[in-house]
mmCIF file of C-alpha atoms in Angstrom:
data_model
loop_
_atom_site.group_PDB
_atom_site.id
_atom_site.type_symbol
_atom_site.label_atom_id
_atom_site.label_comp_id
_atom_site.label_asym_id
_atom_site.label_seq_id
_atom_site.Cartn_x
_atom_site.Cartn_y
_atom_site.Cartn_z
ATOM 1 C CA MET A 29 -39.010 -56.850 8.748
ATOM 2 C CA THR A 30 -35.772 -54.959 8.188
ATOM 3 C CA PHE A 31 -35.221 -52.207 5.646
ATOM 4 C CA SER A 32 -31.874 -51.405 4.130
ATOM 5 C CA PHE A 33 -31.198 -47.982 2.727
ATOM 6 C CA GLN A 34 -28.048 -47.123 0.871
ATOM 7 C CA ALA A 35 -27.333 -43.441 0.366
ATOM 8 C CA PRO A 36 -26.569 -42.469 -3.221
ATOM 9 C CA THR A 37 -22.964 -41.891 -4.173
ATOM 10 C CA ALA A 38 -21.841 -38.354 -4.916
ATOM 11 C CA LEU A 39 -22.019 -39.112 -8.638
ATOM 12 C CA GLU A 40 -25.512 -40.626 -8.374
ATOM 13 C CA TYR A 41 -26.679 -37.567 -6.457
ATOM 14 C CA PHE A 42 -25.186 -35.308 -9.130
ATOM 15 C CA GLU A 43 -26.874 -37.355 -11.854
ATOM 16 C CA SER A 44 -30.253 -36.907 -10.170
ATOM 17 C CA LEU A 45 -29.740 -33.133 -10.132
ATOM 18 C CA VAL A 46 -28.726 -32.720 -13.780
ATOM 19 C CA LYS A 47 -31.059 -35.250 -15.373
ATOM 20 C CA SER A 48 -33.428 -32.640 -16.804
ATOM 21 C CA ASP A 49 -33.118 -29.034 -17.930
ATOM 22 C CA ASP A 50 -36.529 -28.265 -16.453
ATOM 23 C CA HIS A 51 -36.007 -26.421 -13.154
ATOM 24 C CA PHE A 52 -32.265 -27.212 -13.238
ATOM 25 C CA PRO A 53 -30.986 -26.567 -9.667
ATOM 26 C CA LEU A 54 -27.900 -24.521 -10.537
ATOM 27 C CA LEU A 55 -26.795 -23.695 -6.995
ATOM 28 C CA GLU A 56 -27.283 -27.238 -5.691
ATOM 29 C CA ALA A 57 -25.531 -28.809 -8.679
ATOM 30 C CA ALA A 58 -22.633 -26.375 -8.338
ATOM 31 C CA ALA A 59 -22.352 -27.004 -4.594
ATOM 32 C CA SER A 60 -22.343 -30.762 -5.144
ATOM 33 C CA LEU A 61 -19.138 -30.586 -7.213
ATOM 34 C CA ALA A 62 -17.160 -30.229 -3.994
ATOM 35 C CA GLN A 63 -18.233 -33.661 -2.766
ATOM 36 C CA ASP A 64 -15.390 -35.297 -4.688
ATOM 37 C CA GLU A 65 -12.888 -33.290 -2.638
ATOM 38 C CA TYR A 66 -14.983 -33.046 0.550
ATOM 39 C CA PRO A 67 -16.818 -36.398 0.848
ATOM 40 C CA ASP A 68 -18.558 -35.438 4.095
ATOM 41 C CA LEU A 69 -19.867 -32.151 2.725
ATOM 42 C CA ASP A 70 -23.506 -31.400 3.534
ATOM 43 C CA VAL A 71 -24.749 -29.728 0.346
ATOM 44 C CA GLN A 72 -27.975 -28.694 2.048
ATOM 45 C CA GLN A 73 -25.910 -26.774 4.589
ATOM 46 C CA VAL A 74 -24.272 -24.849 1.741
ATOM 47 C CA LEU A 75 -27.712 -23.994 0.357
ATOM 48 C CA GLY A 76 -28.798 -22.945 3.832
ATOM 49 C CA ASP A 77 -25.778 -20.645 4.179
ATOM 50 C CA VAL A 78 -26.737 -18.900 0.930
ATOM 51 C CA ASP A 79 -30.346 -18.619 2.114
ATOM 52 C CA GLN A 80 -29.100 -16.901 5.254
ATOM 53 C CA LEU A 81 -27.143 -14.378 3.174
ATOM 54 C CA LEU A 82 -30.257 -13.684 1.123
ATOM 55 C CA ALA A 83 -32.330 -13.158 4.270
ATOM 56 C CA ARG A 84 -29.759 -10.664 5.581
ATOM 57 C CA LEU A 85 -29.814 -8.823 2.268
ATOM 58 C CA LYS A 86 -33.606 -8.679 2.093
ATOM 59 C CA ARG A 87 -33.760 -7.060 5.517
ATOM 60 C CA ARG A 88 -31.862 -4.102 4.079
ATOM 61 C CA LEU A 89 -34.436 -3.387 1.396
ATOM 62 C CA PRO A 90 -38.007 -2.104 1.468
ATOM 63 C CA ALA A 91 -40.530 -4.445 -0.134
ATOM 64 C CA ASP A 92 -41.174 -1.956 -2.941
ATOM 65 C CA ALA A 93 -37.521 -1.325 -3.790
ATOM 66 C CA ALA A 94 -36.949 -0.632 -7.481
ATOM 67 C CA PRO A 95 -34.788 -3.065 -9.493
ATOM 68 C CA LEU A 96 -31.860 -0.624 -9.678
ATOM 69 C CA GLN A 97 -32.010 -0.107 -5.906
ATOM 70 C CA ARG A 98 -31.983 -3.886 -5.387
ATOM 71 C CA LEU A 99 -29.007 -4.264 -7.723
ATOM 72 C CA ARG A 100 -27.023 -1.577 -5.911
ATOM 73 C CA ALA A 101 -27.825 -3.108 -2.520
ATOM 74 C CA LEU A 102 -26.748 -6.537 -3.747
ATOM 75 C CA ASN A 103 -23.425 -5.281 -5.090
ATOM 76 C CA GLN A 104 -22.725 -3.320 -1.907
ATOM 77 C CA PHE A 105 -23.538 -6.386 0.212
ATOM 78 C CA PHE A 106 -21.711 -8.985 -1.902
ATOM 79 C CA PHE A 107 -18.597 -7.188 -3.115
ATOM 80 C CA HIS A 108 -18.048 -4.617 -0.350
ATOM 81 C CA ASP A 109 -19.649 -5.663 2.936
ATOM 82 C CA LEU A 110 -18.877 -9.376 2.541
ATOM 83 C CA SER A 111 -15.762 -8.727 0.402
ATOM 84 C CA PHE A 112 -16.372 -11.494 -2.133
ATOM 85 C CA GLY A 113 -13.874 -11.235 -4.957
ATOM 86 C CA GLY A 114 -11.394 -12.985 -7.183
ATOM 87 C CA ASN A 115 -8.564 -15.070 -5.760
ATOM 88 C CA VAL A 116 -5.753 -13.180 -7.467
ATOM 89 C CA ASN A 117 -3.080 -14.842 -5.320
ATOM 90 C CA ASP A 118 -3.934 -18.458 -6.191
ATOM 91 C CA TYR A 119 -6.239 -18.425 -9.205
ATOM 92 C CA TYR A 120 -5.772 -22.138 -10.023
ATOM 93 C CA ASP A 121 -6.516 -23.476 -6.548
ATOM 94 C CA PRO A 122 -9.341 -26.046 -7.018
ATOM 95 C CA ASP A 123 -11.035 -24.607 -3.918
ATOM 96 C CA ASN A 124 -11.921 -21.577 -6.049
ATOM 97 C CA SER A 125 -14.483 -23.800 -7.793
ATOM 98 C CA TYR A 126 -15.996 -25.308 -4.648
ATOM 99 C CA LEU A 127 -18.830 -23.188 -3.282
ATOM 100 C CA ASN A 128 -18.359 -24.316 0.319
ATOM 101 C CA ALA A 129 -14.769 -23.050 0.181
ATOM 102 C CA VAL A 130 -15.749 -19.844 -1.654
ATOM 103 C CA LEU A 131 -18.330 -19.084 1.034
ATOM 104 C CA ARG A 132 -15.690 -19.641 3.714
ATOM 105 C CA THR A 133 -12.820 -17.679 2.156
ATOM 106 C CA ARG A 134 -14.904 -15.160 0.129
ATOM 107 C CA ARG A 135 -12.509 -15.837 -2.757
ATOM 108 C CA GLY A 136 -13.158 -17.619 -6.025
ATOM 109 C CA ILE A 137 -12.982 -17.428 -9.800
ATOM 110 C CA PRO A 138 -15.494 -15.536 -11.934
ATOM 111 C CA ILE A 139 -17.874 -18.436 -12.514
ATOM 112 C CA SER A 140 -18.107 -19.641 -8.894
ATOM 113 C CA LEU A 141 -18.622 -16.078 -7.662
ATOM 114 C CA ALA A 142 -21.230 -15.633 -10.400
ATOM 115 C CA VAL A 143 -23.236 -18.682 -9.276
ATOM 116 C CA LEU A 144 -23.547 -17.276 -5.753
ATOM 117 C CA TRP A 145 -24.344 -13.771 -7.004
ATOM 118 C CA ILE A 146 -27.015 -15.059 -9.422
ATOM 119 C CA GLU A 147 -28.726 -16.979 -6.613
ATOM 120 C CA LEU A 148 -28.903 -13.840 -4.476
ATOM 121 C CA ALA A 149 -29.991 -11.671 -7.417
ATOM 122 C CA GLN A 150 -32.787 -14.015 -8.396
ATOM 123 C CA GLY A 151 -33.832 -14.210 -4.758
ATOM 124 C CA LEU A 152 -34.351 -10.450 -4.938
ATOM 125 C CA GLY A 153 -36.461 -10.822 -8.070
ATOM 126 C CA LEU A 154 -33.778 -9.509 -10.438
ATOM 127 C CA GLN A 155 -33.467 -10.860 -13.974
ATOM 128 C CA ALA A 156 -29.879 -12.073 -13.712
ATOM 129 C CA ARG A 157 -28.077 -14.555 -15.949
ATOM 130 C CA GLY A 158 -24.561 -15.784 -16.463
ATOM 131 C CA VAL A 159 -22.720 -15.009 -19.687
ATOM 132 C CA GLY A 160 -20.012 -17.257 -21.113
ATOM 133 C CA PHE A 161 -17.864 -14.356 -22.299
ATOM 134 C CA PRO A 162 -14.634 -15.593 -23.944
ATOM 135 C CA GLY A 163 -11.996 -16.192 -21.286
ATOM 136 C CA HIS A 164 -13.954 -14.609 -18.441
ATOM 137 C CA PHE A 165 -17.419 -15.440 -17.135
ATOM 138 C CA MET A 166 -19.703 -12.409 -16.751
ATOM 139 C CA LEU A 167 -23.046 -11.432 -15.243
ATOM 140 C CA LYS A 168 -25.896 -9.774 -17.125
ATOM 141 C CA ILE A 169 -28.843 -8.073 -15.452
ATOM 142 C CA THR A 170 -31.889 -6.829 -17.310
ATOM 143 C CA LEU A 171 -33.345 -3.649 -15.826
ATOM 144 C CA PRO A 172 -36.342 -1.572 -16.989
ATOM 145 C CA LYS A 173 -34.019 0.907 -18.716
ATOM 146 C CA GLY A 174 -31.513 -1.522 -20.185
ATOM 147 C CA GLN A 175 -28.921 -4.145 -19.396
ATOM 148 C CA VAL A 176 -25.953 -4.076 -17.045
ATOM 149 C CA VAL A 177 -22.906 -6.337 -17.470
ATOM 150 C CA ILE A 178 -20.836 -6.980 -14.335
ATOM 151 C CA ASP A 179 -17.467 -8.645 -13.869
ATOM 152 C CA PRO A 180 -18.014 -11.051 -10.922
ATOM 153 C CA PHE A 181 -14.279 -11.081 -10.224
ATOM 154 C CA THR A 182 -14.256 -7.399 -9.258
ATOM 155 C CA GLY A 183 -17.900 -6.315 -9.050
ATOM 156 C CA LYS A 184 -17.280 -3.633 -11.682
ATOM 157 C CA SER A 185 -19.941 -2.710 -14.259
ATOM 158 C CA LEU A 186 -18.499 -2.757 -17.768
ATOM 159 C CA SER A 187 -19.365 -0.428 -20.630
ATOM 160 C CA ARG A 188 -19.716 -1.552 -24.241
ATOM 161 C CA GLU A 189 -16.320 0.015 -24.950
ATOM 162 C CA GLU A 190 -14.662 -1.916 -22.135
ATOM 163 C CA LEU A 191 -16.282 -5.176 -23.235
ATOM 164 C CA SER A 192 -15.189 -4.613 -26.841
ATOM 165 C CA GLU A 193 -11.650 -3.907 -25.656
ATOM 166 C CA ARG A 194 -11.589 -7.164 -23.678
ATOM 167 C CA LEU A 195 -12.784 -9.025 -26.762
ATOM 168 C CA GLU A 196 -10.062 -7.768 -29.096
ATOM 169 C CA PRO A 197 -7.352 -10.353 -28.236
ATOM 170 C CA TYR A 198 -9.864 -13.195 -28.595
ATOM 171 C CA LYS A 199 -11.151 -11.863 -31.911
ATOM 172 C CA ARG A 200 -7.646 -11.461 -33.323
ATOM 173 C CA SER A 201 -6.549 -14.936 -32.251
ATOM 174 C CA SER A 202 -9.753 -16.450 -33.688
ATOM 175 C CA GLY A 203 -9.667 -14.533 -36.962
ATOM 176 C CA LEU A 204 -12.944 -12.778 -36.142
ATOM 177 C CA VAL A 205 -11.925 -9.415 -37.587
ATOM 178 C CA GLY A 206 -12.840 -7.423 -40.671
ATOM 179 C CA ASP A 207 -15.474 -9.231 -42.732
ATOM 180 C CA PHE A 208 -15.630 -11.990 -40.109
ATOM 181 C CA ASP A 209 -16.417 -9.689 -37.201
ATOM 182 C CA VAL A 210 -19.631 -10.325 -35.263
ATOM 183 C CA PRO A 211 -21.674 -7.984 -33.043
ATOM 184 C CA LEU A 212 -20.841 -7.662 -29.345
ATOM 185 C CA GLY A 213 -24.335 -8.851 -28.434
ATOM 186 C CA LEU A 214 -23.556 -12.356 -29.686
ATOM 187 C CA TYR A 215 -20.898 -12.671 -26.965
ATOM 188 C CA LEU A 216 -23.399 -11.631 -24.285
ATOM 189 C CA GLN A 217 -25.969 -14.370 -24.780
ATOM 190 C CA PRO A 218 -27.070 -16.024 -21.522
ATOM 191 C CA THR A 219 -25.475 -19.329 -20.595
ATOM 192 C CA SER A 220 -27.738 -22.203 -19.556
ATOM 193 C CA PRO A 221 -27.344 -23.706 -16.070
ATOM 194 C CA ARG A 222 -26.109 -26.965 -17.637
ATOM 195 C CA GLU A 223 -23.405 -25.106 -19.533
ATOM 196 C CA ILE A 224 -22.402 -23.210 -16.394
ATOM 197 C CA ILE A 225 -21.830 -26.487 -14.550
ATOM 198 C CA GLY A 226 -19.943 -27.795 -17.581
ATOM 199 C CA ARG A 227 -17.672 -24.763 -17.576
ATOM 200 C CA MET A 228 -17.003 -25.177 -13.855
ATOM 201 C CA LEU A 229 -16.070 -28.818 -14.388
ATOM 202 C CA ARG A 230 -13.828 -28.044 -17.352
ATOM 203 C CA ASN A 231 -11.955 -25.506 -15.243
ATOM 204 C CA LEU A 232 -11.284 -28.262 -12.695
ATOM 205 C CA LYS A 233 -10.419 -30.677 -15.484
ATOM 206 C CA GLU A 234 -7.666 -28.396 -16.807
ATOM 207 C CA ILE A 235 -6.232 -27.881 -13.312
ATOM 208 C CA HIS A 236 -6.026 -31.626 -12.612
ATOM 209 C CA ARG A 237 -4.641 -32.461 -16.057
ATOM 210 C CA ALA A 238 -1.953 -29.803 -15.717
ATOM 211 C CA GLN A 239 -0.959 -31.326 -12.367
ATOM 212 C CA GLU A 240 -1.248 -34.871 -13.775
ATOM 213 C CA ASP A 241 -3.612 -35.673 -10.913
ATOM 214 C CA TRP A 242 -5.381 -38.434 -12.802
ATOM 215 C CA GLN A 243 -7.529 -39.689 -9.932
ATOM 216 C CA ARG A 244 -9.133 -36.272 -9.493
ATOM 217 C CA ALA A 245 -9.305 -35.808 -13.249
ATOM 218 C CA ILE A 246 -11.286 -39.039 -13.597
ATOM 219 C CA ALA A 247 -13.772 -37.906 -10.942
ATOM 220 C CA VAL A 248 -14.332 -34.696 -12.909
ATOM 221 C CA GLN A 249 -14.632 -36.630 -16.170
ATOM 222 C CA ASP A 250 -17.258 -38.894 -14.609
ATOM 223 C CA ARG A 251 -19.341 -35.795 -13.921
ATOM 224 C CA LEU A 252 -18.774 -34.357 -17.396
ATOM 225 C CA VAL A 253 -19.881 -37.604 -19.029
ATOM 226 C CA THR A 254 -22.937 -37.622 -16.756
ATOM 227 C CA LEU A 255 -23.701 -33.999 -17.626
ATOM 228 C CA PHE A 256 -23.091 -34.387 -21.375
ATOM 229 C CA PRO A 257 -23.576 -38.084 -22.244
ATOM 230 C CA GLU A 258 -23.083 -37.487 -25.970
ATOM 231 C CA ALA A 259 -20.020 -35.266 -25.694
ATOM 232 C CA TRP A 260 -17.783 -37.996 -27.054
ATOM 233 C CA GLY A 261 -14.610 -36.019 -26.452
ATOM 234 C CA GLU A 262 -15.285 -36.263 -22.726
ATOM 235 C CA HIS A 263 -15.432 -40.061 -23.021
ATOM 236 C CA ARG A 264 -12.074 -39.917 -24.817
ATOM 237 C CA ASP A 265 -10.517 -37.690 -22.168
ATOM 238 C CA ARG A 266 -11.780 -39.942 -19.392
ATOM 239 C CA GLY A 267 -10.301 -42.922 -21.203
ATOM 240 C CA LEU A 268 -6.938 -41.213 -21.527
ATOM 241 C CA ALA A 269 -6.995 -40.356 -17.818
ATOM 242 C CA HIS A 270 -7.816 -43.981 -16.981
ATOM 243 C CA ALA A 271 -4.884 -45.061 -19.137
ATOM 244 C CA GLU A 272 -2.540 -42.766 -17.214
ATOM 245 C CA GLN A 273 -3.905 -44.185 -13.965
ATOM 246 C CA GLY A 274 -3.327 -47.765 -15.163
ATOM 247 C CA ASN A 275 -7.029 -48.645 -15.461
ATOM 248 C CA THR A 276 -6.585 -50.386 -18.792
ATOM 249 C CA ALA A 277 -10.006 -52.004 -19.172
ATOM 250 C CA ARG A 278 -11.840 -48.770 -18.380
ATOM 251 C CA ALA A 279 -9.538 -46.820 -20.672
ATOM 252 C CA VAL A 280 -10.207 -49.170 -23.588
ATOM 253 C CA ARG A 281 -13.958 -49.048 -23.006
ATOM 254 C CA ASP A 282 -14.064 -45.236 -23.061
ATOM 255 C CA LEU A 283 -11.712 -44.884 -26.006
ATOM 256 C CA GLU A 284 -13.651 -47.429 -28.052
ATOM 257 C CA THR A 285 -16.864 -45.541 -27.272
ATOM 258 C CA TYR A 286 -15.177 -42.444 -28.664
ATOM 259 C CA LEU A 287 -14.006 -44.252 -31.800
ATOM 260 C CA MET A 288 -17.492 -45.619 -32.366
ATOM 261 C CA HIS A 289 -19.162 -42.187 -32.323
ATOM 262 C CA ALA A 290 -16.568 -39.604 -33.354
ATOM 263 C CA GLU A 291 -16.041 -40.905 -36.867
ATOM 264 C CA ASP A 292 -14.811 -37.660 -38.434
ATOM 265 C CA ALA A 293 -12.524 -36.553 -35.609
ATOM 266 C CA LEU A 294 -8.965 -35.622 -36.535
ATOM 267 C CA ASP A 295 -7.438 -37.793 -33.801
ATOM 268 C CA ILE A 296 -9.188 -41.034 -34.765
ATOM 269 C CA ASP A 297 -5.996 -42.736 -35.947
ATOM 270 C CA ALA A 298 -4.006 -41.683 -32.888
ATOM 271 C CA ILE A 299 -6.712 -42.907 -30.511
ATOM 272 C CA ALA A 300 -7.036 -46.201 -32.419
ATOM 273 C CA GLU A 301 -3.281 -46.709 -32.045
ATOM 274 C CA ARG A 302 -3.552 -45.952 -28.324
ATOM 275 C CA VAL A 303 -6.288 -48.567 -27.943
ATOM 276 C CA ALA A 304 -4.190 -51.131 -29.785
ATOM 277 C CA ALA A 305 -1.212 -50.391 -27.537
ATOM 278 C CA LEU A 306 -3.382 -50.728 -24.415
ATOM 279 C CA ARG A 307 -4.703 -54.065 -25.628
ATOM 280 C CA ARG A 308 -1.181 -55.340 -26.300
ATOM 281 C CA ALA A 309 -0.069 -54.289 -22.832
ATOM 282 C CA GLU A 310 -3.053 -56.101 -21.341
ATOM 283 C CA ASN A 311 -2.157 -59.423 -22.984
#
């Protein structure tokens, strides 16, 4: 008797990771994003590399170290000894979103650096979460005497005044001033692991769209649709990318799915016209 085993595709593997919000494997899901660019990537090796960093860090601390002592040791280890930090020279390099590359170069963008930092922090027993701060992903740590907000791009702790100052341009552009102002705390709510992966993918999406790299954009859209099956705008964007790539049948299928579900969207007429044009070109 012979047995045949076919390894799952990168997308099938990703789907298995993000199927449920219970025990969502943030680090593994984030590491798996690189498989579109690095098909031979061993995700388990990436996880093992992070485990090794955690083991090195733990050896520096006594078992009864206080939370603040653990936090200081982590920041010294991550931002100073290992020199993790933001890639200021090439911020829009896709490698900044791939954890295998970030581990190799020690450079990334706020959210990829945050994913690695959170894994180490939680491994030390710290209450650490990501925060989807407008325009710049942040870290929030709950300590016995209060909360600390850290910029993962620089490792700097930010005061309420500094956070409020960073918010001002966003508030003004969004009309959230005067009577429409909202408390700072609302911008510091923790972000779920699913939303963190979504934000990482949307960063890649914008890079590939800007470069008109439709093949890579479609791969990202496949993951976004898998992650958020009822985010109909992602179906639309995948359809538009397929259209640019010349995949007419797939484009029509995605765009019609969007039209079926997004009944009140402002671009319904434009998308319907695009579908009609695609159908005419097909015949």
